[in-house]
XYZ file of C-alpha atoms in Angstrom:
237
model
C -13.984 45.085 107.323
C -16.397 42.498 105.848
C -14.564 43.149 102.186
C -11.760 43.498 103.490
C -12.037 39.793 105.321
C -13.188 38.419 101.563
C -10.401 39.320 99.482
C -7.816 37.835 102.224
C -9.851 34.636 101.766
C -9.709 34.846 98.149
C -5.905 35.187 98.068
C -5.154 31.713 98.657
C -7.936 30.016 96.250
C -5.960 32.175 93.704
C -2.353 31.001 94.618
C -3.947 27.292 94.581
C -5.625 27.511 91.178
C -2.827 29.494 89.573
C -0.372 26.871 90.877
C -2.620 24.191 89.384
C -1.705 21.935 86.481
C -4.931 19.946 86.214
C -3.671 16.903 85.274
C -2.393 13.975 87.043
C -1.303 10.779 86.729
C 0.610 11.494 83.659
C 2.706 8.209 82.220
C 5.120 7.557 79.164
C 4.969 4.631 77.150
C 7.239 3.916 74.172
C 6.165 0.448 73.102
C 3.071 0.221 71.626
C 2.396 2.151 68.945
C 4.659 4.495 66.386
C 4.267 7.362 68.235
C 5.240 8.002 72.059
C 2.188 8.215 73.881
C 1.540 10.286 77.001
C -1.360 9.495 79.049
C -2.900 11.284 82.062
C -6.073 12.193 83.637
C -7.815 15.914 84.283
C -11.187 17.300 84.937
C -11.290 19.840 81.908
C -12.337 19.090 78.338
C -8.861 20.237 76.752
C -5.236 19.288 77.515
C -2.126 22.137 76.323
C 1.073 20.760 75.697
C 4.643 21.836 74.000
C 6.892 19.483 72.265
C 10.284 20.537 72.391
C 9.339 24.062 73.192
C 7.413 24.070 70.100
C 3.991 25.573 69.469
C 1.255 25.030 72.220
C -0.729 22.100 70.565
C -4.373 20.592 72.492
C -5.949 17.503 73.367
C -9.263 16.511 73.767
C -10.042 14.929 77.186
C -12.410 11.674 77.382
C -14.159 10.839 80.289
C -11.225 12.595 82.257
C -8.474 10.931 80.404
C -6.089 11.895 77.731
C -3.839 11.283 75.065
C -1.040 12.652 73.681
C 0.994 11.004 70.560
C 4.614 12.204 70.081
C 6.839 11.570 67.018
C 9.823 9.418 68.137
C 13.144 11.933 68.572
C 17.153 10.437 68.535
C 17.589 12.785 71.560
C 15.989 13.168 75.095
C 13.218 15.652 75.071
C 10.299 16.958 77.054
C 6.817 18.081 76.974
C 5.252 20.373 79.026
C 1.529 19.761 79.883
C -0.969 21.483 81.419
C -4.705 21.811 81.824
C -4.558 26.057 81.019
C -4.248 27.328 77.739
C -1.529 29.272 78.495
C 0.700 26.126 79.993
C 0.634 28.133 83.511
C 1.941 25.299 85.956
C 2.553 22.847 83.158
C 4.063 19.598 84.125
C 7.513 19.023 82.707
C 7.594 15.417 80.941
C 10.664 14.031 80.153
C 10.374 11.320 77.075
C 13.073 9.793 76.168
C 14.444 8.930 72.601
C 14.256 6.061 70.473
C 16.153 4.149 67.913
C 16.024 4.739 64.423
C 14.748 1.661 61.946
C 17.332 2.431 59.371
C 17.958 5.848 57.409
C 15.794 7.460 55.660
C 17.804 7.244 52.090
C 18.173 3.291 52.738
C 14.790 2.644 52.709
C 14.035 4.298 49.641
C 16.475 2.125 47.997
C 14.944 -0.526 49.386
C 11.648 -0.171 49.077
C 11.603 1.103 45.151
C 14.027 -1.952 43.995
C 10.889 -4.270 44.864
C 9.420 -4.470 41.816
C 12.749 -4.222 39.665
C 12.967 -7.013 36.641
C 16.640 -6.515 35.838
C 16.354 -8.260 32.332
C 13.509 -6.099 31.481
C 15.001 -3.190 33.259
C 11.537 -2.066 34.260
C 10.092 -1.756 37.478
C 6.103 -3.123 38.072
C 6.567 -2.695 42.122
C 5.122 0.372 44.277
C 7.087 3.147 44.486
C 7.741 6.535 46.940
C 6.610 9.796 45.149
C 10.160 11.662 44.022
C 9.399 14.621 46.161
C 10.116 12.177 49.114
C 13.525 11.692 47.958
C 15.347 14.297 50.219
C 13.314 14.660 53.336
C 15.208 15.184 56.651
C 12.512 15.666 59.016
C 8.955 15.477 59.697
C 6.262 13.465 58.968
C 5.310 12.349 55.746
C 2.413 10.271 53.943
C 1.444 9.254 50.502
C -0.933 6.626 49.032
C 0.003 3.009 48.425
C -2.197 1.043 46.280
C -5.570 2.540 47.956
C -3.743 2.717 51.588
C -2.433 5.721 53.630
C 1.341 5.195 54.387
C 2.947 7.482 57.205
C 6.765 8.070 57.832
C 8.214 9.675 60.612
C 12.036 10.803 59.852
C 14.440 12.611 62.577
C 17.952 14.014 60.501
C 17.712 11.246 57.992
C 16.337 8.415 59.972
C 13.400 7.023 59.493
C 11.898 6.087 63.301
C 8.321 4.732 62.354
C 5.759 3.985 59.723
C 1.820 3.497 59.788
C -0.184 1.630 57.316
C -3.934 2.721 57.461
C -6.986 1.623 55.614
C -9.811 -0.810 55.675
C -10.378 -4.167 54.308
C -9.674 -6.439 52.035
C -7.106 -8.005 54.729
C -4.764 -9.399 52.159
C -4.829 -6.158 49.901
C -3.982 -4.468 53.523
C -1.621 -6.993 54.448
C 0.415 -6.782 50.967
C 0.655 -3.431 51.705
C 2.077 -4.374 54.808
C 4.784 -6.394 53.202
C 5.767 -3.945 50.949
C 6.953 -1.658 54.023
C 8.892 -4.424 55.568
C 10.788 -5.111 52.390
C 11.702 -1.261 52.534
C 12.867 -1.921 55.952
C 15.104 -4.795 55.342
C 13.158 -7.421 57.376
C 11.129 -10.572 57.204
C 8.001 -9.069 54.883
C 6.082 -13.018 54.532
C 6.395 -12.561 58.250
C 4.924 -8.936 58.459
C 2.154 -9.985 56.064
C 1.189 -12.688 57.847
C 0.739 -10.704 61.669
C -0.998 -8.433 59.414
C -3.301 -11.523 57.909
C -4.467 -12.015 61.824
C -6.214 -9.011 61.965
C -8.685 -10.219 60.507
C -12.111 -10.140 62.839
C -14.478 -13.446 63.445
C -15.347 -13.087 66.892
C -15.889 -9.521 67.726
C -15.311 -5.693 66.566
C -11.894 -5.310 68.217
C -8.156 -7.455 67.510
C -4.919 -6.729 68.032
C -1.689 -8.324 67.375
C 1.547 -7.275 68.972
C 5.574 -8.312 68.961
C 8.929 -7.887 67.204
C 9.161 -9.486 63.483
C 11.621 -12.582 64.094
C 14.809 -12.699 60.854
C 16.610 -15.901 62.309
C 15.720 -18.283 65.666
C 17.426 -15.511 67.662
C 18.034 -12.432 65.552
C 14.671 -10.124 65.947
C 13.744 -7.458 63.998
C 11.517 -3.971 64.254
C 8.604 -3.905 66.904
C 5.216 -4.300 65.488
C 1.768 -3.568 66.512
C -1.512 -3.553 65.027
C -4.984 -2.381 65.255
C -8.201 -3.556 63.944
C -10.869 -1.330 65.424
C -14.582 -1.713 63.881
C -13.348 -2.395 60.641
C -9.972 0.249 60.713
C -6.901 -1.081 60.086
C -2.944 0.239 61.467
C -0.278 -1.959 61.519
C 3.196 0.135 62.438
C 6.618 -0.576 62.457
C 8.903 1.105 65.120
C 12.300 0.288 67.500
């Protein structure tokens, strides 16, 4: 009878912790960085989530928080999250699409005609390796005089790009420039929000906005980091 009493007991712990996501507080935000980033909270040291019913992908959780960075889609999609490996009661996160900065094919163009001397017919500016010619999708980096330069492209578009690295602040910042002449917008501007990154009066800055083209025309969204010394300065819409 005694047994018998336990395992009724035990039936609803089970149906609770089955039935249990372990995360909570979950939020979407779109405007900050290149990536979508989902945020939550949960007690256990790992978060599982699926992208557009792709692969089951983790998360570390920090002092019960976590984050999750999504590439920027056209389209509506979801995510399912959940605190179990297996995504067993996973919370169903819709994130919802963004605009492309230009195609993907337009800012090639753009960005290897910086450097072009048309009565010399020679070209002394930075260029995009050729195997980057015909991507579609993904996400994509390559080297840009010393600094790591990420693309994320959705069927042709191009929908954000990271520049990484550390200082010098103007050899960062010129990098910085180059990527807004590929994407058709004010690059003295770009350079010079990059410029402010520089740190005098503590380990952290930021700088944050939308690069302005005319008194009221405004360009891409831009944010940047300077954390202990690493630099990211992305462009996104």
């Amino acid at each position: 009878m005694k047994k018998r009493w336990l395992l009724l007991s035990l039936i609803p712990l089970a149906f609770t912790l089955s039935g249990c996501s372990h995360i909570s507080k979950v939020k979407v935000d779109k405007n900050s960085t290149a990536t979508v980033t989902v945020t939550g909270k949960s007690h256990k040291d790992k978060v599982f989530y699926s992208y557009d019913n792709k692969k089951t992908q983790s998360v570390n959780v920090v002092e019960n928080e976590f984050e999750i960075n999504l590439p920027r889609k056209l389209t509506n999609k979801s995510v399912k999250v959940s605190g179990n490996k297996n995504l067993a009661s996973a919370k169903i996160v819709s994130v919802p699409k963004s605009s492309a900065l230009c195609s993907w094919s337009k800012f090639i163009s753009d960005f290897n005609e910086q450097g072009y001397i048309p009565a010399t017919k020679t070209n002394n500016g930075p260029q995009l390796p050729k195997s980057f010619l015909h991507l579609e999708n993904g996400v994509h980096s390559t080297n840009i005089n010393g600094y790591k330069v990420t693309f994320w492209l959705n069927n042709g578009k191009l929908m954000a790009t990271r520049v990484t690295g550390y200082y010098p602040i103007k050899k960062f910042s010129k990098v910085v420039s180059y990527v807004a002449s590929g994407l058709d917008t004010n690059f003295d501007q770009a350079e010079d929000k990059a410029n402010h990154l520089k740190v005098s009066d503590g380990p952290i800055k930021s700088v944050k906005g939308k690069i302005q083209e005319e008194p009221d025309v405004y360009g891409p969204h831009y944010s940047g980091y300077n954390v202990y010394g690493k630099l990211t300065f992305d462009f996104y819409k």
